[in-house]
Coordinates of C-alpha atoms and ligand atoms in Angstrom, one line a residue:
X1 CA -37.5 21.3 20.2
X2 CA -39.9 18.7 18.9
X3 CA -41.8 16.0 20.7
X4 CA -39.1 13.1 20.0
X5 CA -36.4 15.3 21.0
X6 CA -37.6 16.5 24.2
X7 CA -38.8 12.4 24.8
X8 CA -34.9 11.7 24.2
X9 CA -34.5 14.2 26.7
X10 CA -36.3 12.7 29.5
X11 CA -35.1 9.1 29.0
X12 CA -33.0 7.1 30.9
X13 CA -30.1 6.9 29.1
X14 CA -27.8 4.2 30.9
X15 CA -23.8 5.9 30.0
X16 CA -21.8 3.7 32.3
X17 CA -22.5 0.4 30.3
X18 CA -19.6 -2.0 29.1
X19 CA -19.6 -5.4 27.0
X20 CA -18.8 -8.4 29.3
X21 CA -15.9 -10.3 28.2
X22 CA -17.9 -12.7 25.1
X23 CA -14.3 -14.8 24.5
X24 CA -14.2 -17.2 21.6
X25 CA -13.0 -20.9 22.9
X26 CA -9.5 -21.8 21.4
X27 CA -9.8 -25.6 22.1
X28 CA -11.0 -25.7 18.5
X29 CA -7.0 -25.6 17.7
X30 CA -4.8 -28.6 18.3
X31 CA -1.4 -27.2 17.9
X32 CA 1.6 -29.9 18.3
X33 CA 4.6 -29.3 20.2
X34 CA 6.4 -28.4 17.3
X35 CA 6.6 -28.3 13.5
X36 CA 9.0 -29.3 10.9
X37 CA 8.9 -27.7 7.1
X38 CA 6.7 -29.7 4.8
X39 CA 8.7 -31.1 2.0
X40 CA 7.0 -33.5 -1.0
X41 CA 3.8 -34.0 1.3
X42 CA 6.0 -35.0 4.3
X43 CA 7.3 -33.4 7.1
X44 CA 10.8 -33.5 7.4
X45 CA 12.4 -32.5 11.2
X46 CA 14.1 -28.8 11.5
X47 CA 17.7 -28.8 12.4
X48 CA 17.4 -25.5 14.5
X49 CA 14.0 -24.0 16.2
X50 CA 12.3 -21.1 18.0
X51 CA 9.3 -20.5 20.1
X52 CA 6.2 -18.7 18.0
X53 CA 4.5 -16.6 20.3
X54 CA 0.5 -15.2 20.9
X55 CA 1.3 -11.2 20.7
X56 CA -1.7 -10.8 23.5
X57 CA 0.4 -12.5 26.3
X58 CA 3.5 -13.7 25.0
X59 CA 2.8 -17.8 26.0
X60 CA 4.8 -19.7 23.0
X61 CA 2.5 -21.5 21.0
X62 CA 4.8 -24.4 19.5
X63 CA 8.6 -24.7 18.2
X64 CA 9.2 -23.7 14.3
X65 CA 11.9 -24.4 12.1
X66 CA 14.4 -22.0 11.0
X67 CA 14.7 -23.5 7.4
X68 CA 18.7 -23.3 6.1
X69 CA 19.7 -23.7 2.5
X70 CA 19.4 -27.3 2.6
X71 CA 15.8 -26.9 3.6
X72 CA 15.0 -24.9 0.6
X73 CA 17.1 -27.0 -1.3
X74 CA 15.1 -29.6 -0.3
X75 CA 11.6 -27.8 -1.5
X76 CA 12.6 -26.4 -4.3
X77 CA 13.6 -30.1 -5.4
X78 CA 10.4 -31.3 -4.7
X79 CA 8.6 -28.7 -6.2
X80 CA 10.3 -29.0 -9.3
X81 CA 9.7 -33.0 -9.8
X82 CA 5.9 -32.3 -9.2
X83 CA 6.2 -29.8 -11.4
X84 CA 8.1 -32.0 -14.2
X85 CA 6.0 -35.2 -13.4
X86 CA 2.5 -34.2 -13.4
X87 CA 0.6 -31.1 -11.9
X88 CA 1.9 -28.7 -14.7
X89 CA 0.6 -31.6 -17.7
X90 CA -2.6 -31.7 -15.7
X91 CA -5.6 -30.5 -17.5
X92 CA -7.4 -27.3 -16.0
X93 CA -10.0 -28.8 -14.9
X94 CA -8.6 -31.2 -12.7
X95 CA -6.2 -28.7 -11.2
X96 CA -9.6 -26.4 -10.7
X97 CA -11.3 -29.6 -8.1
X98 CA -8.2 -29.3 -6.0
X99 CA -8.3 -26.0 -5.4
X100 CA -12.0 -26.0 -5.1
X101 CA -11.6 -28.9 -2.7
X102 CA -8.7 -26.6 -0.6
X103 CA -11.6 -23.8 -0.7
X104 CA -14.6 -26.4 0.6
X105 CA -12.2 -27.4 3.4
X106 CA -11.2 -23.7 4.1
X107 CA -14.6 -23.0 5.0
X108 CA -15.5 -25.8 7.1
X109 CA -12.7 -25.6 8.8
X110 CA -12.9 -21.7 9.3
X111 CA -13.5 -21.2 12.3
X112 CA -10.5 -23.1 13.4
X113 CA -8.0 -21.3 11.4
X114 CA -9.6 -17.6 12.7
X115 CA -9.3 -18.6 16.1
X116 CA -5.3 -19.3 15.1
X117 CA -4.7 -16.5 13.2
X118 CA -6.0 -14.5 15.9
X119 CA -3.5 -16.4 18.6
X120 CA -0.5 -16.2 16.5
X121 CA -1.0 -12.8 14.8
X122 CA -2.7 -10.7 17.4
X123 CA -6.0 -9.6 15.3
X124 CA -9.5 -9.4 16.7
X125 CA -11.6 -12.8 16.0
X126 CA -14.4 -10.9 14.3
X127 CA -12.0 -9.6 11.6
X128 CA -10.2 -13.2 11.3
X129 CA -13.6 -14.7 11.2
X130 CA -15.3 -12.1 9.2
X131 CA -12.4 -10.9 6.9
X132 CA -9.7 -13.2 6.8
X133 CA -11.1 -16.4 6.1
X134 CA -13.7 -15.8 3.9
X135 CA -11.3 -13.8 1.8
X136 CA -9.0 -16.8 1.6
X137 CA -11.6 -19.8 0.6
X138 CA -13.1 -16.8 -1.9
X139 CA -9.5 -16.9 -3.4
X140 CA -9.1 -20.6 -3.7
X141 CA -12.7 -20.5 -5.3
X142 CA -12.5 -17.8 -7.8
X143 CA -9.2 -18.7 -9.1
X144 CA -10.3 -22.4 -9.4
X145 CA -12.8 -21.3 -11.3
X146 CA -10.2 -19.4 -14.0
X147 CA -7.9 -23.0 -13.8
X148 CA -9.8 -24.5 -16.9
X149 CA -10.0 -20.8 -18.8
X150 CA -6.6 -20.1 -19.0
X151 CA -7.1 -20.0 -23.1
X152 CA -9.9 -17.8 -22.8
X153 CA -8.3 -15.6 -20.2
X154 CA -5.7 -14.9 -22.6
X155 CA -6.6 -15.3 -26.4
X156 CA -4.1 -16.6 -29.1
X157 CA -1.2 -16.7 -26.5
X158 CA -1.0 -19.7 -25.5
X159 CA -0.4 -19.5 -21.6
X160 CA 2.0 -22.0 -19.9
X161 CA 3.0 -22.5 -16.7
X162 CA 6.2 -20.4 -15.8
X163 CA 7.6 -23.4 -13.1
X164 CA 8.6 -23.4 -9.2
X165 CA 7.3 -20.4 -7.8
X166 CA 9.0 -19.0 -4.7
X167 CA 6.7 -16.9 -2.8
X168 CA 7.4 -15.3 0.3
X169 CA 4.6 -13.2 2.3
X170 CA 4.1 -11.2 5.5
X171 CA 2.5 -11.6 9.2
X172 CA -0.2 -9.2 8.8
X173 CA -2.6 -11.6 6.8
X174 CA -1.0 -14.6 6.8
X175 CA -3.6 -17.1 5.6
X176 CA -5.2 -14.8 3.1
X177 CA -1.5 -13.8 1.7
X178 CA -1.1 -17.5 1.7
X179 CA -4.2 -17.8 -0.1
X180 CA -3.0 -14.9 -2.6
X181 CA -0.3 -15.8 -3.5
X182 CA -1.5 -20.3 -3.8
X183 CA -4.6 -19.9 -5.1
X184 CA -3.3 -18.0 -8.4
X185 CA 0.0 -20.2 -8.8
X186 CA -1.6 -23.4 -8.9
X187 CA -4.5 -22.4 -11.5
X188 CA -1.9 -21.8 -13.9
X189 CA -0.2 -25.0 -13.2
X190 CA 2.8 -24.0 -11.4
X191 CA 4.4 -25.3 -8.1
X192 CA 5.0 -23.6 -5.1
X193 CA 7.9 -22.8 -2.4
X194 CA 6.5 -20.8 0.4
X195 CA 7.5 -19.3 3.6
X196 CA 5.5 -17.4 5.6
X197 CA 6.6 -14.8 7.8
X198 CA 8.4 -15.7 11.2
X199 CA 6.2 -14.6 13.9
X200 CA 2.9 -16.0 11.7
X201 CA 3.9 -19.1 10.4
X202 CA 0.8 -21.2 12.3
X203 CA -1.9 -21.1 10.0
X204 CA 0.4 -21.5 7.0
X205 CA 1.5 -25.0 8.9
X206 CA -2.3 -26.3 10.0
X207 CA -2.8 -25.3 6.4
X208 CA -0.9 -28.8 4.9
X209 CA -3.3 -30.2 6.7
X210 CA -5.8 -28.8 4.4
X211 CA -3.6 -30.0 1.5
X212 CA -3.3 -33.0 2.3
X213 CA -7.2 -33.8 3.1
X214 CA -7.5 -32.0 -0.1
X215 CA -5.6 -35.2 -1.6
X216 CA -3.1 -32.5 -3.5
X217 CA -0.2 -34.2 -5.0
X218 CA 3.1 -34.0 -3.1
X219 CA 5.5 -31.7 -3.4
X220 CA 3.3 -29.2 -5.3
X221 CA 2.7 -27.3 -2.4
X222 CA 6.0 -27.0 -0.3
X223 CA 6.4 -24.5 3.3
X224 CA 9.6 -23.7 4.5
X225 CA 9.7 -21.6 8.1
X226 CA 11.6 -19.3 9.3
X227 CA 13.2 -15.5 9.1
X228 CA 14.5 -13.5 6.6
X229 CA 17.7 -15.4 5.8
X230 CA 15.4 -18.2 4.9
X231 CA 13.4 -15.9 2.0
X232 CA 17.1 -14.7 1.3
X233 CA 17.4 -18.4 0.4
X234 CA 14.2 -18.9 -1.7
X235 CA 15.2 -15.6 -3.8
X236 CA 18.6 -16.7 -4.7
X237 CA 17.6 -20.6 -5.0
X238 CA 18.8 -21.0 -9.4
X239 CA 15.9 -23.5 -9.6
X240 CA 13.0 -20.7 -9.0
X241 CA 11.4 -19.5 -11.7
X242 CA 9.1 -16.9 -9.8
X243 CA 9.9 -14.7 -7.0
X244 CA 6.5 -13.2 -5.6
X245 CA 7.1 -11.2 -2.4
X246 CA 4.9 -9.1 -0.2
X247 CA 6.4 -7.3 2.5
X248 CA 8.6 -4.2 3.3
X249 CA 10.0 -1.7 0.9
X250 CA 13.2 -2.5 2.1
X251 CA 13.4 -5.8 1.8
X252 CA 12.0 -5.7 -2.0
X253 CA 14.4 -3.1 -2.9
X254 CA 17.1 -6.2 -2.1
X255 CA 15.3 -8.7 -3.6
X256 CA 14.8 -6.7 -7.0
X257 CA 18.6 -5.9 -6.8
X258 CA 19.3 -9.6 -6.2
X259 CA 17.2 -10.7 -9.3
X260 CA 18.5 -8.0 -11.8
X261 CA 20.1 -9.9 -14.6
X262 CA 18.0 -13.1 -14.0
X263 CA 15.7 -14.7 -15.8
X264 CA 13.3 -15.1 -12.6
X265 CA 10.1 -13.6 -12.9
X266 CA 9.2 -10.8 -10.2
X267 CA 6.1 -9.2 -8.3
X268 CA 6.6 -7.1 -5.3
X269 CA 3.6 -5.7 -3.0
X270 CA 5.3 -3.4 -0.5
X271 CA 4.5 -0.8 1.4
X272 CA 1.8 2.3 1.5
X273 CA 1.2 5.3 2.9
X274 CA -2.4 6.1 1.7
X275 CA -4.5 9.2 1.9
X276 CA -8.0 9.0 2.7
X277 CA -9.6 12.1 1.2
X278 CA -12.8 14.1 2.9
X279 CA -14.7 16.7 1.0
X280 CA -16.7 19.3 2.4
X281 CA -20.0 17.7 0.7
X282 CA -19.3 14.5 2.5
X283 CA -21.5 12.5 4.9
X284 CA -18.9 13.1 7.6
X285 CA -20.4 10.3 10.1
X286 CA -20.0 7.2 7.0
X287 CA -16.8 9.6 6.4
X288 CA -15.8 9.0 10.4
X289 CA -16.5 4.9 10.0
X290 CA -14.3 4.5 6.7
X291 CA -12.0 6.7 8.7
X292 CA -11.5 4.4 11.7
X293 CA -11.9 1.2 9.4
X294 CA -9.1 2.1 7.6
X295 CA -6.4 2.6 10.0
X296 CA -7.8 1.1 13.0
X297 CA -8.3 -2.3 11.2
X298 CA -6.1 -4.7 12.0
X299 CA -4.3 -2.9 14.4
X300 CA -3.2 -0.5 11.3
X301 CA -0.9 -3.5 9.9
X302 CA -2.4 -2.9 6.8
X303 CA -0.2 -2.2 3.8
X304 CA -3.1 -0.1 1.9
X305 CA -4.5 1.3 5.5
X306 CA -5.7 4.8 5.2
X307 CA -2.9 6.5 7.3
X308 CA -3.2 10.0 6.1
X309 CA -5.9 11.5 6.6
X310 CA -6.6 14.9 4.3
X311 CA -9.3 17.0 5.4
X312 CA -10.8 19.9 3.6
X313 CA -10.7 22.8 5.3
X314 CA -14.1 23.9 6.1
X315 CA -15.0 20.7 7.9
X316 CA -11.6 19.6 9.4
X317 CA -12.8 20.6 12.7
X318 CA -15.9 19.1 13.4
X319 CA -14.6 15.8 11.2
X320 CA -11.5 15.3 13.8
X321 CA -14.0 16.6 16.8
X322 CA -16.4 13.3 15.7
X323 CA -13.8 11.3 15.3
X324 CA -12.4 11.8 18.9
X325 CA -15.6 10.5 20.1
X326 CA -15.7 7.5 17.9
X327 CA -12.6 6.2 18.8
X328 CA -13.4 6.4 22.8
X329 CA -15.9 3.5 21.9
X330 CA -13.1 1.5 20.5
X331 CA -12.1 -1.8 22.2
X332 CA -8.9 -2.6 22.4
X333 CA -8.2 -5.7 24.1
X334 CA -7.9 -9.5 24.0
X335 CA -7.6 -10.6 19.7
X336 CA -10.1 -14.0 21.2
X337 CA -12.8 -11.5 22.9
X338 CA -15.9 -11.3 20.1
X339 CA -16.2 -7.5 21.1
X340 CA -12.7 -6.7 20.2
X341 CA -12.0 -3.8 18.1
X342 CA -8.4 -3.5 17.9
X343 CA -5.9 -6.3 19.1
X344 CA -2.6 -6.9 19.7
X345 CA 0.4 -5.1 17.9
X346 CA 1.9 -8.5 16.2
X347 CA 5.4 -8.5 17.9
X348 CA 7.4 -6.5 20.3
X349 CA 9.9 -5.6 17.3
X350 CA 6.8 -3.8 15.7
X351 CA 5.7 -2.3 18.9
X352 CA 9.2 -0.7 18.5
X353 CA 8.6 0.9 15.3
X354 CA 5.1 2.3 15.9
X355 CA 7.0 3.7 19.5
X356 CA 9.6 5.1 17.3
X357 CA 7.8 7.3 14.6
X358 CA 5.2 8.4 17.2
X359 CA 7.5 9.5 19.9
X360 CA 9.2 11.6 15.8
X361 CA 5.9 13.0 15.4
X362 CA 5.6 14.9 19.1
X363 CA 9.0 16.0 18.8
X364 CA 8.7 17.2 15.5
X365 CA 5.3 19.4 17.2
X366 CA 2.4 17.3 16.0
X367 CA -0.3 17.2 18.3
X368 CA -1.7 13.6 19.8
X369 CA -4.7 12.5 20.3
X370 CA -5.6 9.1 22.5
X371 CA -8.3 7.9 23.8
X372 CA -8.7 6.5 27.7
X373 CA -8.4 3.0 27.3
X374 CA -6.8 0.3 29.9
X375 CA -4.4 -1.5 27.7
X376 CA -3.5 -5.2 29.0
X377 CA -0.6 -5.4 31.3
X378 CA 1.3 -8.3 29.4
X379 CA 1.7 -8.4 25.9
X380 CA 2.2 -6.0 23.4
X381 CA -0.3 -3.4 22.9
X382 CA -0.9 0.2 21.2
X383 CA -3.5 2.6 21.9
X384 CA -5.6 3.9 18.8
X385 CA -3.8 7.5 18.1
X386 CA -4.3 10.3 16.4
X387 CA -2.0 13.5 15.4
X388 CA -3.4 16.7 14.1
X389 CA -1.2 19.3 13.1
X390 CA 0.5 17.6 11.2
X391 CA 3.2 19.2 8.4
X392 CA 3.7 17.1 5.6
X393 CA 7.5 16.9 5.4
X394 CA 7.3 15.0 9.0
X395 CA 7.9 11.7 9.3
X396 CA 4.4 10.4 10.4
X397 CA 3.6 11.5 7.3
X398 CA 5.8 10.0 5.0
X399 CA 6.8 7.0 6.8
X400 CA 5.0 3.7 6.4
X401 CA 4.0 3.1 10.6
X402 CA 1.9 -0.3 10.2
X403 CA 0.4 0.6 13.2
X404 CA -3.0 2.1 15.0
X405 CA -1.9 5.6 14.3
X406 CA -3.3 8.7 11.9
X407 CA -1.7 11.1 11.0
X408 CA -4.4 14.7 9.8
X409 CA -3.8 16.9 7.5
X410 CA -6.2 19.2 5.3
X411 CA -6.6 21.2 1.8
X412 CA -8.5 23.6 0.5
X413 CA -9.1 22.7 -3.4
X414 CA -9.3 19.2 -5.0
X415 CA -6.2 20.1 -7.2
X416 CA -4.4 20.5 -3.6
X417 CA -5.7 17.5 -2.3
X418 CA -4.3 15.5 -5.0
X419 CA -0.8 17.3 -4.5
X420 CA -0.7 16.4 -1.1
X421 CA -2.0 12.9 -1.7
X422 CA 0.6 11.5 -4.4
X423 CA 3.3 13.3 -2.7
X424 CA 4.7 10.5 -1.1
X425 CA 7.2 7.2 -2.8
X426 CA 4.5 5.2 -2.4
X427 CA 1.0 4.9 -4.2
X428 CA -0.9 1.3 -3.2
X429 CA -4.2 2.5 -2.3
X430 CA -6.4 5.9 -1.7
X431 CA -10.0 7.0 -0.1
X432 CA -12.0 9.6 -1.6
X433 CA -15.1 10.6 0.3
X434 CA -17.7 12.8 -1.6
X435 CA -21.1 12.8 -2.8
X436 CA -20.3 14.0 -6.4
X437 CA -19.5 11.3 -8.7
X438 CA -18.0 13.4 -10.9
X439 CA -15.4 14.7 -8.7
X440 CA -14.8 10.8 -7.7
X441 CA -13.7 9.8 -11.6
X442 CA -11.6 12.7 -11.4
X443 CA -9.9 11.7 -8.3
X444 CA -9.6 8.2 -9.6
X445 CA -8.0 9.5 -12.5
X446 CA -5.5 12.0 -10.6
X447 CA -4.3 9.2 -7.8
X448 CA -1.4 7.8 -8.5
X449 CA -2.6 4.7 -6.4
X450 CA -3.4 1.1 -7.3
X451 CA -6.6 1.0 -5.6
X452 CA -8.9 3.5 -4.8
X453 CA -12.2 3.3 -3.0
X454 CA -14.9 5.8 -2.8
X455 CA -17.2 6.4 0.3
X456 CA -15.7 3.4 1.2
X457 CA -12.2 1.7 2.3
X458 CA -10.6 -1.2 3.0
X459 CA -12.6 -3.3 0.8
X460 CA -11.8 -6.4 -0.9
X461 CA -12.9 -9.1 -3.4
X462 CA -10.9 -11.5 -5.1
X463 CA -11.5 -10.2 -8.7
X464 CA -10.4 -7.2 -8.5
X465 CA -6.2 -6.5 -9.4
X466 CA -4.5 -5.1 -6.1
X467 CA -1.0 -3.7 -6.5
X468 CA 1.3 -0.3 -6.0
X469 CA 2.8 2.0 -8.2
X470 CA 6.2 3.6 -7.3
X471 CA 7.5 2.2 -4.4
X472 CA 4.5 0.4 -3.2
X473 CA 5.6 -2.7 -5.4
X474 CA 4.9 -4.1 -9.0
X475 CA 2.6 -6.6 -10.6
X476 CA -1.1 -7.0 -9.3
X477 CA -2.4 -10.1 -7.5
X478 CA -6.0 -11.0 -7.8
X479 CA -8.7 -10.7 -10.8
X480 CA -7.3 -11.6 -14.3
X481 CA -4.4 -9.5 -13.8
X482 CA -3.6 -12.3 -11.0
X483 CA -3.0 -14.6 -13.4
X484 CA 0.0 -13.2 -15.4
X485 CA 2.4 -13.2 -13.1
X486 CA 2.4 -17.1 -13.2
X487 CA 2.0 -17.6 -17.1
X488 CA 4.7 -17.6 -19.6
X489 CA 3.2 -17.0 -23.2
X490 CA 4.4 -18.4 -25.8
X491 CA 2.7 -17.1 -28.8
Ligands
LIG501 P1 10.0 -7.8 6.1 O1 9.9 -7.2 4.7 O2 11.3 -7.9 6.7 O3 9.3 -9.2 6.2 C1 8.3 -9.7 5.2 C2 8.7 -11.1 4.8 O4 10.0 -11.1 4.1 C3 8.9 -12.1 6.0 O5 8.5 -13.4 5.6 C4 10.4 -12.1 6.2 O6 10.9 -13.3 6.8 C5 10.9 -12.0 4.7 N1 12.3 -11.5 4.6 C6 12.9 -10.6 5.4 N2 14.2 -10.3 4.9 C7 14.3 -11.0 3.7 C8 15.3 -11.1 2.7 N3 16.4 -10.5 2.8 N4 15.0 -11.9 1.6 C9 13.8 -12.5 1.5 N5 12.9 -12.5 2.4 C10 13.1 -11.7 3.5 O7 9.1 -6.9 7.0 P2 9.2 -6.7 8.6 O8 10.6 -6.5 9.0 O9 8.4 -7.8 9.2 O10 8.4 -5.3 8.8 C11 9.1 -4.1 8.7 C12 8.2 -3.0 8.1 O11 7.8 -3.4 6.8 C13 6.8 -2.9 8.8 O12 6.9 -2.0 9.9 C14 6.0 -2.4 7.7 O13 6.1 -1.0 7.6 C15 6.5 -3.0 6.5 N6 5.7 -4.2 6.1 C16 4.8 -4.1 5.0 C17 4.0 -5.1 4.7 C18 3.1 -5.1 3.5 O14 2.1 -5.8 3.5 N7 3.3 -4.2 2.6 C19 4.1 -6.4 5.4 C20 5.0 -6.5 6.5 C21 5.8 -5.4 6.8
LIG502 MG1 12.5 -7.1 8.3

């Protein structure tokens, strides 16, 4: 034993130590009783309401529309006569200061807008304030920057506008989908019908705000509440020209159905089931962190979250045995708490789900792994979970959870890994963990997978294309591949 080693020994290592609570303040957010959809820059009054809720305790946080046809009606309108008299004529570079204005506002205004998408949503306040909104104002700001490029971006094809688009996005980033699916749209000179998802739709409605300090033109931006019936009423609306959707498999199954034989344009982002890959050469403790980032982040309501994770044989053991111990220093706990690791599951409907398939994966003889942890008494809450022996024609393994739960598997050979891995409908994103670059082109190359990181996960930057093969969706949404979507050439 050396010197060091033997001083370790000997020192007084406190173990009993917690974090006091370090809560963020929330009287940063001035919510109003209730909210209307915005329509042509004004808000117009909702015929029928419901209470949007904080996931950590359940207190409703203000009334929201549940827009009807006439709503949507009502936006589409608008967003077609800003589109016919003005914003889509406008040159590039004037579009570009609006959105750079939307991103300089973003920022100053960030910490606001993290400590609401952490009330509504139920995500820890460092990842809102660390993740989230930087993400989003990076957005604004890089496709701004593309807005007066459009010619350049796309050579001898003259790029136009494509129209209204109606975009309709999920509760598990709702201000950086927002921000996704804006940002892009109004670069290329288009106009904009969005609804964000029902129990999230706070930050999307303290975000006309933002618009209209940003001095946008009405009507170009237009948000409609409410659940799916109101999307139903966005995807079949004649006037939209674009249908951009991010959300369940399910649901963009219907949507594609619905479109077949229009002339509406389509991307779909849906769902994942990713495999985060560990080779034997590995630095299993950087292996252990991209582990827990990407399933543990954001409570596991992450469409590209690393969900399955494949071992290789040899160092399967110790790997799981490590990552056991990690997750026992896991917070889980209050979304406003600065120490907070993983928050609250986003809605009790959710909760239902995750219950559902984990309850599947015992019965069908996977073994669970959870932490001790004290989860809160109101609320609803999920404890970070793993399952070892796991067989791959279980459900936990095929099934999209969204939630704070990994499923382990393992391989012997790289060509097995890759077997394993694509089998599955879905192909968004994948992890490979190994110190041999070579082996990492390969894998690259054999994934069938939209994304995939290497000794890293989870990791995102607005030029870089993000979208699914197979059933995870179609089209990509960031980078220069962003832009297409929203274009129409006509050369
Ligand atoms: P969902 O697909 O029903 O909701 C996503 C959005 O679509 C929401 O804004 C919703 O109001 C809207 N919507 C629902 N039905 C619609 C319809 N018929 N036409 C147009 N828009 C419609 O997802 P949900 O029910 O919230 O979650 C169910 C599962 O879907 C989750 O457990 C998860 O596995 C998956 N999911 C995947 C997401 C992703 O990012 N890929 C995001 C949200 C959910
Ligand atoms: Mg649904």
């Amino acid at each position: 034993m050396t010197e060091v080693d033997r001083k370790q020994d000997r020192a007084p290592v406190p173990t009993g130590w917690t974090y006091a609570p370090a809560p963020e303040s929330r009287d940063i957010v001035r919510l109003a009783e209730g909210y209307g959809h915005f329509i042509g820059g004004e808000w117009v009054d909702a015929a029928e309401t419901y209470g949007t809720i904080a996931p950590r305790d359940e207190e409703v946080l203000a009334q929201i529309g549940q827009g009807t046809e006439q709503d949507v009606d009502a936006a589409v309108a608008a967003a077609r006569e800003a589109f016919a008299n003005g914003w889509s004529e406008l040159p590039g570079s004037e579009r570009a200061k609006y959105l750079f204005r939307i991103a300089r506002i973003l920022q100053e205004r960030a910490r606001e807008f993290a400590v609401l998408e952490s009330l509504n949503g139920g995500k820890p306040i460092k990842e809102s304030r660390d993740v989230d909104l930087p993400l989003a104002a990076a957005h604004f700001f890089y496709y701004a920057g593309w807005a007066d490029k459009l010619e350049y971006a796309f050579p001898h094809r003259q790029p136009k506008p494509v129209g209204v688009a109606g975009q309709i996005i999920p509760w598990n980033f709702p201000l950086l989908m927002l921000a996704w699916k804006i940002a892009p749209a109004l670069a290329c000179g288009n106009t904009v019908v969005l609804k964000p998802a029902e129990t999230t739709p706070l930050t999307a409605l303290v975000f006309c705000d933002v618009l209209r300090q940003a001095e946008l033109p009405a009507g170009v931006v237009n948000i409609v509440t409410g659940d799916g019936r109101t999307g139903a009423a966005i995807v079949d609306h004649p006037d939209v020209d674009k249908i951009a959707f991010t959300g369940s498999t399910e649901v963009g199954k219907a949507i594609q159905r619905r479109l077949a034989g229009t002339k509406k344009k389509l991307t779909l982002e849906l769902g994942g089931k990713a495999a985060n890959i560990v080779f034997d050469d590995s630095a299993l403790d950087q292996a252990v962190e991209g582990i827990v980032n990407g399933i543990y982040f954001n409570q596991g309501h992450v469409c590209c979250a690393g969900s399955r994770l494949f071992a290789q044989e040899s160092i399967a053991e110790p790997l799981v045995e490590k990552l056991k111990k990690r997750l026992e220093t896991l917070r889980v706990g209050d979304p406003l708490d600065k120490n907070t690791d993983v928050g609250a599951i986003n809605s009790k409907m959710q909760l239902d789900r995750i219950t559902e398939l984990v309850e599947a994966g015992k019965e069908e003889g996977a073994e669970i792994y959870q932490p001790p942890c004290r989860l809160p008494e109101k609320g609803y809450w999920f404890a970070p979970t793993v399952f070892t022996n796991v067989a791959q024609s279980y459900r936990i393994a095929q099934e999209e959870i969204f939630g704070p739960v990994l499923s382990v598997l393992t391989f012997r050979t790289p060509e097995e890994a890759v077997e394993k891995a694509n089998n599955t409908p879905y192909g968004l994103s994948a992890g490979v963990w190994t110190e041999k670059g070579s082996r990492i082109l390969w894998m690259a190359q054999q994934m069938r997978a939209g994304v995939v990181w290497a000794n890293t996960f989870n990791r995102f930057d607005p030029s870089s294309p993000f979208g699914g093969y197979k059933e995870s969706g179609f089209g990509r949404e960031g980078g220069l591949h962003g832009l297409e979507p929203y274009l129409r050439f006509e050369a």
